[in-house]
Structures are given as structure tokens and as C-alpha cells.
């Protein structure tokens, strides 16, 4: 959606010459306070510029209209320290006392692009991190006794900071002992356990050596922007690329998922249809040790950070990349194989909308129900703006699935599964709603000026006119809540699940490069590419900010902020409601209302709801799955308060065996009820034997709905003739 305020903001900013920023590029940066005993990470000129512009954007265009002052500085400091060391494993009380000097100065520092204080704090953290990793190595070698009555406090969030290194040494001694006793309970030898843990800590230390100033800057900006509100986020250049690829559900490359294994890049999966798949030259488990662009020289990538290696392998479609491969199963000393691939556009189908059909027998009658699982509201805006007629989006994918369900599968009803769908494109939420209603308002948006704009579905007709339901849970957020709320408000379908997340704010993605005068980018490029060509700024990427600039409201005028969408048929939440949700975020915007929009509901489903709830409750009173689900939720809630574990092998094993035995009994009780053979401890349950109880019950609710609403089999909603 193009909001007027976004257009005005960008137009105004892009006309500005950032004189102050130019001067900043000339000014000598303030000296960074160094931390002894560690390779210090320092900020650069790009980050100083980005920091200043983020302060300006927040103060002028964030929905909260907030002033970055001493109070904000204090909150940012607390959040930054907590983000670095949430369970108080690294910093000592003396460190925290030293950091107090920055409590009321970060606001002025950020406004001036001075990042020395947070980078200094990070370098202290890095020093402590390395100290305790090194200490852990000594404890791995030490003789351990697993029959004492010691206790390991793993969650120290609410405890005071350690007063000395000796106190933290003791914590780390217990941490290593806990990891060793865990491995011992698993049944491996002490020598093997020590080697396993040594490799684990070596990997942790290696990761720390690869940290750079982009990582630190990302952490600093996360603490800053999330103090303002939970959904204003800065993405450094590599994270911005990943965010946009996730939104587009596509990228350009060879079509392989990669992972780092002991400093070596390994192929985790070959994506069907991509160049790697079609070449038949690559397999899961193959190791990539070097990369060359076209006919250029190979670069050895062993020991590189994964994102740096991936950036070399990805590239524009139509370009050539060569890889040196050690085939799966061969030692690193084996002669590498050189392969050549031409990059293509890869569509991530496994992360796109999917459908399946289930048949439910209710009162002796079978009902075929199509389930469309939508993991996110995605859209390839770049391809759409380029005029690609086949650009990828949620609505386009779902429309095709509906067409198949309706014409080939001949389903009686459709259920949209939005569980764990965190949202995405607001435009897609509106367009997707339009597949199920004829015309009319879908969502209202209030900008930071207080102006309310109503966004309508303007396309005549519907793609599906029959019985419809939507599944949601606590992780359904933002665009999911717009869609579910509109379906509920129009009386278009039944909402089933738990209260949703409650994110009712709108973010606009802004490329930071667009906000900076080109002459500044040229100067930055000269600084970054010392000795390079002046004026060449292709390599200067400043990242992206998703800025909260508006709030959205349902057509009834109610915000989903904090409150979310309440389902018509409610299930117990599998997620802790007091720990997950917008109402748990201290910087979240409040709930409010605007005027009701001019919409006409399709049907009044309220008279049907008591009957649906009653039939659902009758089933739940007799349901073994429901009873066990409630028991599991109660047990998880009880365990939430646990902050420590015994280090006594016998006690820890007894606790673990007890939990595993109870779990196994429950699994086999449920398997027996479904006519499946029992499993033993350690058995792997086949994927096809998995059972989604909440989905199954939601389909039964839909069968009830069809029987109560359509005793004569009439359509719930009349479709426009153009779609019949």
C-alpha cells in the first residue's frame, strides 16, 4: 500500500542535501576506547552516517513521534546490556558500574553518529566471552565428580550481577559439568564426551573471531530501535538482502541450501528445479572449498563466515560461477572436483502456500475439506515493479490452489491455516481477503498525522464462495490478523484457534541509500575502497530500516494492537500467553479505536456460534488428545519457573527418565487410539504417522458449520457471476 505520508516523507528527504553528513565525513572520528587483551572491533564512517539518519527518521517519522533523549538513552543501555548478556554469564558488577558513564549520553552520541560507547561495551563483552571460553577448556580437562549434590542455576536473568570473576568461574565450572553429565547420561565414554565438548567450545571461539563491526552495529541498532517500538528495525546490508529474499520467496543463485560444518561450507539440500539440481553435479553433503566468478581466479572460502561464502555463490541470473567441491563421503585431502553452474532465479516453493485435502466423516456424511497453509504474506515486489507477469505472491499462489481445490478436488469447504504466520505484506493481506469477499473495505490505516485511510478490495467477485474457516494461534500476527479480522467482521467464515499476537502497526521499508546525497556515497566509497575509483559507490550499501509509520484497524474500527483477534472457537494456547504477544512488549503502542468504516457484512454467523461451541466442547470432553494437550500445557507452565538443575548424575537421570517415560506413555496411548503400533524409547516416529489434533478438530468444526449453516447444501456466500 502506498500511504500518502510515506510518499511525502521520501520526497522531502530525497530533496535534502545532508550538509551535516558531508561535514561528518570530513571530521576526524573520536578515538575509540580500547579494551586490552582482545582484538577490538571499531565502527566505521558508514555506520556513523546510518546511525544519525536513523535518529532523524525516528524523531520525525516514527508513529510515536518520540524524542530521543536521556530517558531513551537509559533504556537503550539497559536493553543493549541485556541483549548481550541476558543470563549474566559474562559481565561482572564492576563492568556494569563502569557502563553507567554512558547511561545518559547515548542519545547525543547517536545523534552525532558517535558509536564508541556501545562498541567499547561490546569489546568488553568479547573479552569476557573469550576469558570464559578459555576457562571452560580447563574445566573440560578437569576431573569431575557426578555424585555430589550441586545445583546449576542456568537462568540468572533475575539474579544480581556476579561480584567477581571467582563467582563467574564457579558458574562456568558448573555449566561445563552440566554439559558433561548430559553427555554421560547419553551413554558415551568420558573421553569421548570431553572431546565432543572441546570441539563445541572450539566452534564457539571460532565464531567469535569472525564477528565484525556489522554484527556489532546490528546489535546496537536492534537495542536502539526496539526501545522505540518492537517493530521498527534496522537491517544491515546482508540482513536486508535476506529480509527481501524472504519477502519475495525467491533469490538468484545456484539453488542449494548451505550450512557451516566445522569451518567448511556444506550443501544441506539441493533445491528441486534449480541449476544445482538440473546439473546433477551436486548432492547434499558435498563440501564447497573455493569459489570463482565466471572464468576468474578461485577464492578459498574455508573458515569464512557463512554469509560471506553465500554472497560469493549467489549472483545475478545468467552469470556463471565455478565451485571446487569435495564430494560427500570423501576426506578433505581428496582431490577437489571443479563444477560450473549458471545462476538462475530460484523460487522457494517449500516456503510458499500449499494445499492438501482431508475427508471428515460427520453424522455419517463425508466432507472433503481443502486446507491451504500460508506461512507468510509474501510478494516479489521487485519482479512486480519490473512488469513480470508471473511474479510470486501469496494471493496469486492461493488463487491457483483454490482453483485446483474447487475444480479438480471438488472440496466442500476450505480452511486457511495461518498458524505461526507472522505476517508480511499489507497489500497481500488486502488482496487475499478479496478472494473471499466481493468488494468493500478490508483495513483502515491511521498515519502519524492522525489521518485515516480505508483500503478496499476493489475486484469484483470471489474465488471461493463456499464454507470457509481460518486457523490462527498466538504466533499469527500483523497481516494474518488483518485477514482473520476481516473474515470475522464480514461474517465470511469461522475463526478457530487462540488469541492472536496483537501486532497492529504498519512498517514501511526504506533503503537507507535513497536517503543520502550521492556525493556522500562517493566520499564514503573513497574511504571504504582506499585507492579505488573515486565516485564509484556501487559497493557502498547502508542497509534498510523498517519504520513504524502507521497503525491499522479492522473495518469495525477496532485496532488489533495488543488485543489481536479473538477466535470464534477457542483452543488452549500451546504458547505461553504471558511471554509471547504484543502485550508483553514494554515499548508497544496501546490499543485504540477509529470510526467504523462503511462496510456491509456478508452474513451473521453469531447465531451459529453457540451450537458450534457446544458440539466442539462435547468432543473435547471425550477427547484423549485434548486431555493430554491440556496436561502438556500445564506441565510446560510448571517448568517455566524452573531456573536450576541438579548436577548429580543419578538425580538428573531420574528426572529425565521420568519425563521421557511419561511422554512415551502418552504417545503410545494416543497411538493405540489411532490404531498404530506402540513405539519404544529411542524409536523414530514416521512423519506420516504424525497427527495434528488442532487441525483435525478444526475440520470437524467446519463439518459442524456446514451442517448447521447449510442443512440443504446451499452456498454460504453467493459468488459474482463472473467467477462461476
XYZ file of N, CA, C and O in Angstrom, residues 284-365:
328
model
N 23.596 -33.328 -1.453
C 23.660 -32.988 -0.035
C 24.888 -33.659 0.574
O 25.157 -34.831 0.314
N 25.636 -32.905 1.366
C 26.848 -33.432 1.982
C 28.120 -33.027 1.272
O 29.217 -33.106 1.845
N 28.014 -32.584 0.002
C 29.204 -32.095 -0.708
C 29.747 -30.855 -0.001
O 28.990 -30.018 0.500
N 31.075 -30.713 0.017
C 31.719 -29.570 0.669
C 32.268 -28.624 -0.402
O 32.924 -29.054 -1.349
N 31.978 -27.331 -0.241
C 32.477 -26.305 -1.169
C 33.691 -25.645 -0.518
O 33.578 -25.053 0.556
N 34.851 -25.738 -1.159
C 36.068 -25.199 -0.545
C 36.584 -23.935 -1.231
O 37.401 -23.218 -0.666
N 36.114 -23.663 -2.453
C 36.562 -22.460 -3.156
C 35.522 -22.052 -4.188
O 34.762 -22.891 -4.694
N 35.484 -20.747 -4.506
C 34.505 -20.186 -5.441
C 35.217 -19.249 -6.410
O 36.110 -18.492 -6.017
N 34.803 -19.304 -7.684
C 35.333 -18.379 -8.697
C 34.176 -17.780 -9.478
O 33.191 -18.462 -9.784
N 34.285 -16.494 -9.784
C 33.261 -15.816 -10.572
C 33.607 -15.944 -12.049
O 34.688 -15.509 -12.476
N 32.734 -16.580 -12.821
C 32.994 -16.759 -14.245
C 34.300 -17.506 -14.471
O 34.526 -18.581 -13.914
N 35.180 -16.918 -15.255
C 36.482 -17.532 -15.534
C 37.590 -16.969 -14.650
O 38.776 -17.146 -14.935
N 37.196 -16.276 -13.563
C 38.173 -15.647 -12.685
C 38.887 -16.643 -11.787
O 38.682 -17.866 -11.858
N 39.733 -16.095 -10.913
C 40.528 -16.917 -10.012
C 39.655 -17.453 -8.872
O 38.706 -16.808 -8.440
N 40.017 -18.641 -8.382
C 39.301 -19.229 -7.245
C 39.695 -18.519 -5.945
O 40.860 -18.147 -5.761
N 38.722 -18.338 -5.069
C 38.963 -17.846 -3.711
C 38.688 -18.989 -2.741
O 37.601 -19.586 -2.768
N 39.643 -19.283 -1.884
C 39.472 -20.311 -0.869
C 38.534 -19.772 0.209
O 38.765 -18.696 0.768
N 37.442 -20.497 0.526
C 36.448 -19.992 1.483
C 36.412 -20.801 2.779
O 35.522 -20.605 3.600
N 37.368 -21.695 2.985
C 37.398 -22.466 4.232
C 37.644 -21.499 5.398
O 38.555 -20.673 5.345
N 36.796 -21.603 6.426
C 36.920 -20.736 7.596
C 36.181 -19.424 7.476
O 36.127 -18.648 8.433
N 35.589 -19.157 6.306
C 34.827 -17.911 6.138
C 33.511 -17.984 6.909
O 32.978 -19.060 7.185
N 32.967 -16.811 7.225
C 31.593 -16.735 7.733
C 30.646 -17.211 6.636
O 30.892 -16.960 5.447
N 29.555 -17.833 7.039
C 28.655 -18.432 6.054
C 28.061 -17.390 5.122
O 27.952 -17.616 3.914
N 27.696 -16.200 5.655
C 27.073 -15.200 4.779
C 28.058 -14.666 3.749
O 27.664 -14.305 2.632
N 29.352 -14.618 4.101
C 30.357 -14.167 3.128
C 30.542 -15.186 2.004
O 30.674 -14.829 0.831
N 30.530 -16.472 2.379
C 30.635 -17.524 1.361
C 29.413 -17.528 0.457
O 29.523 -17.623 -0.774
N 28.238 -17.416 1.070
C 26.983 -17.438 0.310
C 26.926 -16.274 -0.676
O 26.459 -16.417 -1.814
N 27.421 -15.097 -0.244
C 27.384 -13.931 -1.134
C 28.233 -14.144 -2.383
O 27.957 -13.577 -3.442
N 29.270 -14.975 -2.275
C 30.106 -15.285 -3.437
C 29.408 -16.269 -4.383
O 29.623 -16.252 -5.592
N 28.590 -17.138 -3.803
C 27.927 -18.176 -4.608
C 26.659 -17.636 -5.271
O 26.345 -17.977 -6.404
N 25.933 -16.774 -4.552
C 24.769 -16.130 -5.151
C 25.243 -15.110 -6.185
O 26.408 -14.705 -6.196
N 24.304 -14.660 -7.019
C 24.644 -13.647 -8.014
C 23.530 -13.507 -9.029
O 22.584 -14.303 -9.049
N 23.608 -12.499 -9.888
C 22.547 -12.266 -10.877
C 22.328 -13.471 -11.781
O 23.281 -14.166 -12.163
N 21.061 -13.711 -12.110
C 20.746 -14.827 -13.003
C 21.430 -14.618 -14.354
O 21.591 -13.485 -14.828
N 21.869 -15.734 -14.922
C 22.569 -15.679 -16.201
C 24.078 -15.589 -16.069
O 24.794 -15.749 -17.056
N 24.562 -15.334 -14.838
C 26.011 -15.261 -14.635
C 26.561 -16.628 -14.242
O 25.841 -17.482 -13.738
N 27.855 -16.809 -14.463
C 28.494 -18.108 -14.243
C 29.277 -18.107 -12.934
O 29.928 -17.120 -12.591
N 29.210 -19.225 -12.224
C 30.005 -19.410 -11.015
C 30.652 -20.788 -11.075
O 30.050 -21.752 -11.548
N 31.919 -20.874 -10.633
C 32.609 -22.167 -10.572
C 32.899 -22.510 -9.114
O 33.226 -21.629 -8.316
N 32.768 -23.780 -8.789
C 32.944 -24.250 -7.416
C 33.964 -25.380 -7.373
O 33.969 -26.242 -8.250
N 34.792 -25.365 -6.327
C 35.648 -26.513 -6.041
C 34.950 -27.333 -4.964
O 34.657 -26.825 -3.879
N 34.709 -28.609 -5.287
C 33.894 -29.469 -4.438
C 34.703 -30.671 -3.943
O 35.430 -31.300 -4.715
N 34.515 -30.979 -2.645
C 34.943 -32.277 -2.118
C 33.670 -33.101 -1.984
O 32.811 -32.785 -1.153
N 33.482 -34.131 -2.818
C 32.221 -34.883 -2.789
C 31.924 -35.496 -1.419
O 32.841 -35.806 -0.649
N 30.652 -35.640 -1.133
C 30.200 -36.217 0.134
C 30.850 -37.575 0.372
O 30.951 -38.399 -0.535
N 31.299 -37.784 1.614
C 31.902 -39.064 1.971
C 33.394 -39.121 1.778
O 34.042 -40.059 2.244
N 33.979 -38.124 1.092
C 35.424 -38.116 0.869
C 36.115 -37.186 1.863
O 35.549 -36.197 2.321
N 37.351 -37.504 2.181
C 38.129 -36.703 3.117
C 38.517 -35.372 2.474
O 38.571 -35.240 1.247
N 38.834 -34.398 3.344
C 39.225 -33.081 2.843
C 40.520 -33.140 2.032
O 40.806 -32.242 1.239
N 41.302 -34.193 2.229
C 42.553 -34.335 1.480
C 42.330 -34.843 0.053
O 43.258 -34.876 -0.753
N 41.081 -35.246 -0.254
C 40.779 -35.758 -1.593
C 40.915 -34.648 -2.637
O 40.784 -33.459 -2.328
N 41.188 -35.047 -3.882
C 41.316 -34.069 -4.960
C 39.960 -33.432 -5.239
O 38.968 -34.136 -5.469
N 39.879 -32.078 -5.212
C 38.581 -31.438 -5.440
C 38.111 -31.555 -6.886
O 38.915 -31.669 -7.809
N 36.793 -31.543 -7.039
C 36.150 -31.565 -8.355
C 35.703 -30.141 -8.669
O 35.130 -29.463 -7.812
N 35.968 -29.672 -9.872
C 35.546 -28.326 -10.277
C 34.280 -28.437 -11.120
O 34.236 -29.193 -12.099
N 33.246 -27.716 -10.698
C 32.000 -27.708 -11.478
C 31.640 -26.267 -11.835
O 32.035 -25.324 -11.155
N 30.879 -26.117 -12.900
C 30.477 -24.802 -13.394
C 28.956 -24.764 -13.488
O 28.329 -25.682 -14.025
N 28.351 -23.687 -12.966
C 26.900 -23.537 -12.992
C 26.534 -22.126 -13.446
O 27.286 -21.179 -13.193
N 25.398 -22.007 -14.096
C 24.865 -20.697 -14.464
C 23.715 -20.390 -13.511
O 22.768 -21.170 -13.389
N 23.823 -19.272 -12.827
C 22.823 -18.911 -11.823
C 21.466 -18.644 -12.458
O 21.367 -18.156 -13.581
N 20.414 -18.973 -11.684
C 19.039 -18.718 -12.130
C 18.249 -18.115 -10.973
O 18.718 -18.086 -9.825
N 17.050 -17.679 -11.265
C 16.139 -17.239 -10.216
C 15.527 -18.480 -9.577
O 14.950 -19.321 -10.258
N 15.654 -18.586 -8.257
C 15.168 -19.750 -7.522
C 13.926 -19.359 -6.739
O 13.955 -18.402 -5.955
N 12.858 -20.071 -6.945
C 11.615 -19.838 -6.202
C 11.533 -20.840 -5.063
O 11.665 -22.046 -5.276
N 11.334 -20.324 -3.844
C 11.297 -21.187 -2.661
C 9.885 -21.735 -2.450
O 9.106 -21.223 -1.637
N 9.573 -22.769 -3.211
C 8.226 -23.330 -3.167
C 7.890 -23.937 -1.802
O 6.747 -23.908 -1.365
N 8.910 -24.492 -1.125
C 8.639 -25.129 0.161
C 8.284 -24.116 1.238
O 7.793 -24.486 2.305
N 8.527 -22.825 0.983
C 8.148 -21.777 1.926
C 6.973 -20.955 1.402
O 6.739 -19.843 1.850
N 6.250 -21.511 0.456
C 5.100 -20.838 -0.144
C 3.811 -21.532 0.291
O 3.840 -22.564 0.956
N 2.694 -20.946 -0.094
C 1.392 -21.530 0.237
C 1.260 -22.925 -0.377
O 1.696 -23.161 -1.503
N 0.679 -23.843 0.399
C 0.482 -25.227 -0.060
C -0.939 -25.663 0.272
O -1.588 -25.082 1.126
N -1.373 -26.742 -0.395
C -2.720 -27.253 -0.121
C -2.704 -28.756 0.056
O -1.815 -29.472 -0.424
N -3.680 -29.240 0.784
C -3.943 -30.676 0.878
C -5.435 -30.852 1.113
O -6.145 -29.887 1.435
N -5.907 -32.062 0.930
C -7.340 -32.350 1.090
C -7.514 -33.453 2.124
O -6.816 -34.463 2.096
N -8.419 -33.244 3.074
C -8.761 -34.245 4.082
C -10.261 -34.511 4.022
O -11.055 -33.610 3.716
N -10.645 -35.740 4.308
C -12.071 -36.101 4.357
C -12.469 -36.362 5.799
O -11.821 -37.142 6.502
N -13.515 -35.684 6.236
C -14.024 -35.826 7.603
C -15.411 -36.456 7.547
O -16.283 -36.013 6.787
N -15.617 -37.511 8.350
C -16.926 -38.157 8.434
C -17.671 -37.568 9.622
O -17.198 -37.630 10.752
N -18.826 -36.956 9.376
C -19.616 -36.336 10.438
C -21.076 -36.722 10.286
O -21.678 -36.504 9.220
N -21.625 -37.356 11.336
C -23.016 -37.838 11.300
C -23.272 -38.719 10.080
O -24.322 -38.634 9.430
N -22.265 -39.534 9.775
C -22.403 -40.493 8.682
C -22.194 -39.917 7.307
O -22.273 -40.639 6.312
N -21.882 -38.608 7.225
C -21.703 -37.984 5.915
C -20.248 -37.546 5.735
O -19.669 -36.926 6.619
